[in-house]
Amino acid sequence: MNSDVKKELLRKSLHLPLFIFPCLAMFYKPLVIGILLVMVVFYTAYLLCPSIRNISNLSKIYALIQYSQRHPKDLAPIYLSVGIAMALYIDQAGYGFFSILVMVICDSLAALIGKKYGKRKIPYVDKTFVGSGAFFISCFAIALFYLSPEKALAVSFILTVVELLSSKGLDNLTLPIFAQYVLNLFRS
């Protein structure tokens, strides 16, 4: 496994703990949304205050979640926290897992498979055909647990387009929100 794929695998594995948020939200949604927003405040403080960045253990964690060395003030973790908080906020019927599954599974598979096997890039976006195909197929498989095959196909297509049009890191904000909104729309 090449080093780019290893780095991406490690970075995407940090999404796994996100499953706890919809579980907790079933019991007390305002608390979970509050926790996510506090995470945004702490991460923002970390980015803005050099003295906080010098704390050894925080620097190690930040190095793991940082998008790349070229983006020293990566906003992806902030987008992710806000995106999940918004998805849980608009969740109408306790289906918050869907948006988390899209982030953890579909987005991660797209990145990993795209990095490893993607040779041809889609024009005008920094994504590969193979990665986008992996996103679409995995999203369709997950959507089938919530919707009829026809609706699952439509939801998968819409979310694949959202993922394609979202620049690196911004998909952490757009995907959970759109996933939850589109699921709510198609379930009604």
PDB file of C-alpha atoms in Angstrom:
ATOM      1  CA  MET A   1       0.000   0.000   0.000  1.00  0.00           C
ATOM      2  CA  ASN A   2       1.544   3.316  -1.010  1.00  0.00           C
ATOM      3  CA  SER A   3       2.053   6.118   1.506  1.00  0.00           C
ATOM      4  CA  ASP A   4      -0.758   8.320   0.108  1.00  0.00           C
ATOM      5  CA  VAL A   5      -3.283   5.525   0.567  1.00  0.00           C
ATOM      6  CA  LYS A   6      -1.955   4.797   4.084  1.00  0.00           C
ATOM      7  CA  LYS A   7      -2.273   8.457   5.079  1.00  0.00           C
ATOM      8  CA  GLU A   8      -5.782   8.634   3.642  1.00  0.00           C
ATOM      9  CA  LEU A   9      -6.786   5.422   5.438  1.00  0.00           C
ATOM     10  CA  LEU A  10      -5.547   6.799   8.752  1.00  0.00           C
ATOM     11  CA  ARG A  11      -7.273  10.145   8.178  1.00  0.00           C
ATOM     12  CA  LYS A  12     -10.574   8.541   7.174  1.00  0.00           C
ATOM     13  CA  SER A  13     -10.451   6.118  10.120  1.00  0.00           C
ATOM     14  CA  LEU A  14     -10.879   9.175  12.337  1.00  0.00           C
ATOM     15  CA  HIS A  15     -14.463   9.370  11.011  1.00  0.00           C
ATOM     16  CA  LEU A  16     -15.397   6.085  12.723  1.00  0.00           C
ATOM     17  CA  PRO A  17     -16.103   7.580  16.169  1.00  0.00           C
ATOM     18  CA  LEU A  18     -18.803   9.697  14.522  1.00  0.00           C
ATOM     19  CA  PHE A  19     -21.217   6.786  14.936  1.00  0.00           C
ATOM     20  CA  ILE A  20     -21.604   7.709  18.596  1.00  0.00           C
ATOM     21  CA  PHE A  21     -23.363  10.995  17.787  1.00  0.00           C
ATOM     22  CA  PRO A  22     -26.573   9.618  16.257  1.00  0.00           C
ATOM     23  CA  CYS A  23     -26.703   6.999  19.027  1.00  0.00           C
ATOM     24  CA  LEU A  24     -26.550   9.693  21.685  1.00  0.00           C
ATOM     25  CA  ALA A  25     -28.879  11.960  19.706  1.00  0.00           C
ATOM     26  CA  MET A  26     -31.643   9.367  20.040  1.00  0.00           C
ATOM     27  CA  PHE A  27     -31.659  10.139  23.762  1.00  0.00           C
ATOM     28  CA  TYR A  28     -30.808  13.817  23.926  1.00  0.00           C
ATOM     29  CA  LYS A  29     -30.293  15.616  20.619  1.00  0.00           C
ATOM     30  CA  PRO A  30     -29.631  19.150  22.002  1.00  0.00           C
ATOM     31  CA  LEU A  31     -26.714  17.856  24.087  1.00  0.00           C
ATOM     32  CA  VAL A  32     -25.116  16.150  21.089  1.00  0.00           C
ATOM     33  CA  ILE A  33     -25.493  19.220  18.896  1.00  0.00           C
ATOM     34  CA  GLY A  34     -23.982  21.278  21.721  1.00  0.00           C
ATOM     35  CA  ILE A  35     -21.010  18.903  21.998  1.00  0.00           C
ATOM     36  CA  LEU A  36     -20.383  19.157  18.262  1.00  0.00           C
ATOM     37  CA  LEU A  37     -20.497  22.946  18.393  1.00  0.00           C
ATOM     38  CA  VAL A  38     -18.097  23.000  21.372  1.00  0.00           C
ATOM     39  CA  MET A  39     -15.748  20.874  19.252  1.00  0.00           C
ATOM     40  CA  VAL A  40     -15.934  23.584  16.578  1.00  0.00           C
ATOM     41  CA  VAL A  41     -15.016  26.269  19.126  1.00  0.00           C
ATOM     42  CA  PHE A  42     -12.048  24.271  20.449  1.00  0.00           C
ATOM     43  CA  TYR A  43     -10.734  23.445  16.994  1.00  0.00           C
ATOM     44  CA  THR A  44     -11.102  27.069  15.888  1.00  0.00           C
ATOM     45  CA  ALA A  45      -9.193  28.195  18.987  1.00  0.00           C
ATOM     46  CA  TYR A  46      -6.510  25.648  18.158  1.00  0.00           C
ATOM     47  CA  LEU A  47      -6.166  27.053  14.647  1.00  0.00           C
ATOM     48  CA  LEU A  48      -6.096  30.688  15.762  1.00  0.00           C
ATOM     49  CA  CYS A  49      -3.923  30.519  18.909  1.00  0.00           C
ATOM     50  CA  PRO A  50      -0.264  29.595  18.394  1.00  0.00           C
ATOM     51  CA  SER A  51       0.231  28.899  22.113  1.00  0.00           C
ATOM     52  CA  ILE A  52      -2.431  26.165  22.024  1.00  0.00           C
ATOM     53  CA  ARG A  53      -0.813  24.587  18.944  1.00  0.00           C
ATOM     54  CA  ASN A  54       2.391  24.066  20.919  1.00  0.00           C
ATOM     55  CA  ILE A  55       0.720  21.613  23.311  1.00  0.00           C
ATOM     56  CA  SER A  56       2.356  18.292  22.431  1.00  0.00           C
ATOM     57  CA  ASN A  57      -0.625  15.908  22.508  1.00  0.00           C
ATOM     58  CA  LEU A  58      -2.909  18.324  20.658  1.00  0.00           C
ATOM     59  CA  SER A  59      -0.296  18.722  17.934  1.00  0.00           C
ATOM     60  CA  LYS A  60      -0.195  14.945  17.413  1.00  0.00           C
ATOM     61  CA  ILE A  61      -3.974  14.762  17.068  1.00  0.00           C
ATOM     62  CA  TYR A  62      -4.009  17.748  14.736  1.00  0.00           C
ATOM     63  CA  ALA A  63      -1.320  16.154  12.563  1.00  0.00           C
ATOM     64  CA  LEU A  64      -3.615  13.153  12.059  1.00  0.00           C
ATOM     65  CA  ILE A  65      -6.689  15.132  11.055  1.00  0.00           C
ATOM     66  CA  GLN A  66      -4.914  17.759   8.992  1.00  0.00           C
ATOM     67  CA  TYR A  67      -5.851  17.525   5.313  1.00  0.00           C
ATOM     68  CA  SER A  68      -2.297  18.033   4.103  1.00  0.00           C
ATOM     69  CA  GLN A  69       0.851  19.976   4.801  1.00  0.00           C
ATOM     70  CA  ARG A  70      -0.204  22.457   2.107  1.00  0.00           C
ATOM     71  CA  HIS A  71      -3.336  23.359   4.083  1.00  0.00           C
ATOM     72  CA  PRO A  72      -2.008  24.197   7.559  1.00  0.00           C
ATOM     73  CA  LYS A  73      -5.326  25.692   8.639  1.00  0.00           C
ATOM     74  CA  ASP A  74      -7.552  22.917   7.383  1.00  0.00           C
ATOM     75  CA  LEU A  75     -11.219  23.594   8.111  1.00  0.00           C
ATOM     76  CA  ALA A  76     -12.439  20.065   7.304  1.00  0.00           C
ATOM     77  CA  PRO A  77     -12.842  19.064  10.994  1.00  0.00           C
ATOM     78  CA  ILE A  78     -14.897  22.212  11.627  1.00  0.00           C
ATOM     79  CA  TYR A  79     -17.010  21.509   8.556  1.00  0.00           C
ATOM     80  CA  LEU A  80     -17.495  17.922   9.708  1.00  0.00           C
ATOM     81  CA  SER A  81     -18.683  18.910  13.185  1.00  0.00           C
ATOM     82  CA  VAL A  82     -21.030  21.574  11.812  1.00  0.00           C
ATOM     83  CA  GLY A  83     -22.248  19.241   9.058  1.00  0.00           C
ATOM     84  CA  ILE A  84     -23.123  16.474  11.494  1.00  0.00           C
ATOM     85  CA  ALA A  85     -24.728  18.904  13.946  1.00  0.00           C
ATOM     86  CA  MET A  86     -26.893  20.321  11.143  1.00  0.00           C
ATOM     87  CA  ALA A  87     -27.773  16.850   9.847  1.00  0.00           C
ATOM     88  CA  LEU A  88     -28.883  15.782  13.317  1.00  0.00           C
ATOM     89  CA  TYR A  89     -30.808  19.028  13.716  1.00  0.00           C
ATOM     90  CA  ILE A  90     -32.808  18.513  10.507  1.00  0.00           C
ATOM     91  CA  ASP A  91     -33.247  14.779  11.155  1.00  0.00           C
ATOM     92  CA  GLN A  92     -37.010  14.275  11.325  1.00  0.00           C
ATOM     93  CA  ALA A  93     -37.410  10.644  12.277  1.00  0.00           C
ATOM     94  CA  GLY A  94     -34.260   9.371  13.943  1.00  0.00           C
ATOM     95  CA  TYR A  95     -32.430   8.528  10.720  1.00  0.00           C
ATOM     96  CA  GLY A  96     -29.268  10.404  11.668  1.00  0.00           C
ATOM     97  CA  PHE A  97     -27.222   7.296  10.980  1.00  0.00           C
ATOM     98  CA  PHE A  98     -27.740   7.743   7.250  1.00  0.00           C
ATOM     99  CA  SER A  99     -25.727  10.959   7.034  1.00  0.00           C
ATOM    100  CA  ILE A 100     -23.002   9.464   9.234  1.00  0.00           C
ATOM    101  CA  LEU A 101     -22.870   6.301   7.104  1.00  0.00           C
ATOM    102  CA  VAL A 102     -22.500   8.424   3.980  1.00  0.00           C
ATOM    103  CA  MET A 103     -19.561  10.266   5.566  1.00  0.00           C
ATOM    104  CA  VAL A 104     -17.855   7.277   7.139  1.00  0.00           C
ATOM    105  CA  ILE A 105     -18.386   4.677   4.430  1.00  0.00           C
ATOM    106  CA  CYS A 106     -19.126   6.354   1.100  1.00  0.00           C
ATOM    107  CA  ASP A 107     -16.778   9.319   1.400  1.00  0.00           C
ATOM    108  CA  SER A 108     -14.004   7.131   2.809  1.00  0.00           C
ATOM    109  CA  LEU A 109     -14.378   4.461   0.111  1.00  0.00           C
ATOM    110  CA  ALA A 110     -14.393   7.127  -2.592  1.00  0.00           C
ATOM    111  CA  ALA A 111     -11.159   8.620  -1.259  1.00  0.00           C
ATOM    112  CA  LEU A 112      -9.363   5.322  -0.670  1.00  0.00           C
ATOM    113  CA  ILE A 113     -10.425   3.546  -3.861  1.00  0.00           C
ATOM    114  CA  GLY A 114      -9.935   6.710  -5.889  1.00  0.00           C
ATOM    115  CA  LYS A 115      -6.392   7.131  -4.556  1.00  0.00           C
ATOM    116  CA  LYS A 116      -5.451   3.484  -5.045  1.00  0.00           C
ATOM    117  CA  TYR A 117      -7.134   2.647  -8.361  1.00  0.00           C
ATOM    118  CA  GLY A 118      -8.227   5.935  -9.884  1.00  0.00           C
ATOM    119  CA  LYS A 119      -6.180   6.749 -12.932  1.00  0.00           C
ATOM    120  CA  ARG A 120      -8.534   9.047 -14.825  1.00  0.00           C
ATOM    121  CA  LYS A 121      -9.659  12.291 -13.240  1.00  0.00           C
ATOM    122  CA  ILE A 122     -13.057  13.805 -13.864  1.00  0.00           C
ATOM    123  CA  PRO A 123     -12.550  17.100 -15.730  1.00  0.00           C
ATOM    124  CA  TYR A 124     -12.668  20.294 -13.606  1.00  0.00           C
ATOM    125  CA  VAL A 125     -12.784  18.464 -10.257  1.00  0.00           C
ATOM    126  CA  ASP A 126      -9.977  16.742  -8.402  1.00  0.00           C
ATOM    127  CA  LYS A 127     -11.865  13.427  -8.221  1.00  0.00           C
ATOM    128  CA  THR A 128     -11.526  10.153 -10.112  1.00  0.00           C
ATOM    129  CA  PHE A 129     -14.157   8.188 -11.984  1.00  0.00           C
ATOM    130  CA  VAL A 130     -13.345   5.111  -9.899  1.00  0.00           C
ATOM    131  CA  GLY A 131     -13.658   6.995  -6.599  1.00  0.00           C
ATOM    132  CA  SER A 132     -16.964   8.551  -7.612  1.00  0.00           C
ATOM    133  CA  GLY A 133     -18.217   5.145  -8.733  1.00  0.00           C
ATOM    134  CA  ALA A 134     -17.278   3.706  -5.336  1.00  0.00           C
ATOM    135  CA  PHE A 135     -19.160   6.538  -3.650  1.00  0.00           C
ATOM    136  CA  PHE A 136     -22.263   5.971  -5.785  1.00  0.00           C
ATOM    137  CA  ILE A 137     -22.353   2.178  -5.319  1.00  0.00           C
ATOM    138  CA  SER A 138     -21.783   2.308  -1.557  1.00  0.00           C
ATOM    139  CA  CYS A 139     -24.322   5.117  -1.167  1.00  0.00           C
ATOM    140  CA  PHE A 140     -26.885   3.112  -3.138  1.00  0.00           C
ATOM    141  CA  ALA A 141     -26.292   0.052  -0.936  1.00  0.00           C
ATOM    142  CA  ILE A 142     -26.805   2.117   2.232  1.00  0.00           C
ATOM    143  CA  ALA A 143     -29.827   3.981   0.855  1.00  0.00           C
ATOM    144  CA  LEU A 144     -31.534   0.644   0.143  1.00  0.00           C
ATOM    145  CA  PHE A 145     -31.922   0.183   3.906  1.00  0.00           C
ATOM    146  CA  TYR A 146     -34.041   3.334   4.020  1.00  0.00           C
ATOM    147  CA  LEU A 147     -35.733   3.635   0.619  1.00  0.00           C
ATOM    148  CA  SER A 148     -37.125   1.737  -2.346  1.00  0.00           C
ATOM    149  CA  PRO A 149     -34.560   0.903  -5.067  1.00  0.00           C
ATOM    150  CA  GLU A 150     -35.793   3.715  -7.324  1.00  0.00           C
ATOM    151  CA  LYS A 151     -35.558   6.324  -4.580  1.00  0.00           C
ATOM    152  CA  ALA A 152     -32.226   4.904  -3.380  1.00  0.00           C
ATOM    153  CA  LEU A 153     -30.873   5.298  -6.904  1.00  0.00           C
ATOM    154  CA  ALA A 154     -32.017   8.932  -7.046  1.00  0.00           C
ATOM    155  CA  VAL A 155     -30.588   9.722  -3.596  1.00  0.00           C
ATOM    156  CA  SER A 156     -27.274   8.086  -4.518  1.00  0.00           C
ATOM    157  CA  PHE A 157     -27.057  10.076  -7.731  1.00  0.00           C
ATOM    158  CA  ILE A 158     -27.824  13.377  -5.977  1.00  0.00           C
ATOM    159  CA  LEU A 159     -25.285  12.745  -3.218  1.00  0.00           C
ATOM    160  CA  THR A 160     -22.628  11.659  -5.713  1.00  0.00           C
ATOM    161  CA  VAL A 161     -23.098  14.970  -7.535  1.00  0.00           C
ATOM    162  CA  VAL A 162     -22.873  16.851  -4.207  1.00  0.00           C
ATOM    163  CA  GLU A 163     -19.648  14.995  -3.401  1.00  0.00           C
ATOM    164  CA  LEU A 164     -18.252  15.725  -6.862  1.00  0.00           C
ATOM    165  CA  LEU A 165     -19.007  19.433  -6.635  1.00  0.00           C
ATOM    166  CA  SER A 166     -17.684  19.836  -3.085  1.00  0.00           C
ATOM    167  CA  SER A 167     -14.042  20.798  -2.924  1.00  0.00           C
ATOM    168  CA  LYS A 168     -11.679  18.883  -0.674  1.00  0.00           C
ATOM    169  CA  GLY A 169     -12.784  19.211   2.939  1.00  0.00           C
ATOM    170  CA  LEU A 170     -15.987  21.078   2.115  1.00  0.00           C
ATOM    171  CA  ASP A 171     -17.726  17.742   1.522  1.00  0.00           C
ATOM    172  CA  ASN A 172     -17.517  17.266   5.294  1.00  0.00           C
ATOM    173  CA  LEU A 173     -20.089  20.055   5.540  1.00  0.00           C
ATOM    174  CA  THR A 174     -22.192  19.466   2.446  1.00  0.00           C
ATOM    175  CA  LEU A 175     -22.520  15.673   2.495  1.00  0.00           C
ATOM    176  CA  PRO A 176     -24.071  15.138   5.948  1.00  0.00           C
ATOM    177  CA  ILE A 177     -26.490  18.042   5.489  1.00  0.00           C
ATOM    178  CA  PHE A 178     -27.550  17.073   1.971  1.00  0.00           C
ATOM    179  CA  ALA A 179     -27.686  13.374   2.875  1.00  0.00           C
ATOM    180  CA  GLN A 180     -30.092  14.042   5.716  1.00  0.00           C
ATOM    181  CA  TYR A 181     -32.137  16.567   3.759  1.00  0.00           C
ATOM    182  CA  VAL A 182     -32.466  14.327   0.685  1.00  0.00           C
ATOM    183  CA  LEU A 183     -33.351  11.307   2.835  1.00  0.00           C
ATOM    184  CA  ASN A 184     -36.034  13.337   4.630  1.00  0.00           C
ATOM    185  CA  LEU A 185     -37.352  14.540   1.266  1.00  0.00           C
ATOM    186  CA  PHE A 186     -37.540  11.070  -0.283  1.00  0.00           C
ATOM    187  CA  ARG A 187     -39.015   9.445   2.829  1.00  0.00           C
ATOM    188  CA  SER A 188     -41.943  11.879   2.968  1.00  0.00           C
TER     189      SER A 188
END
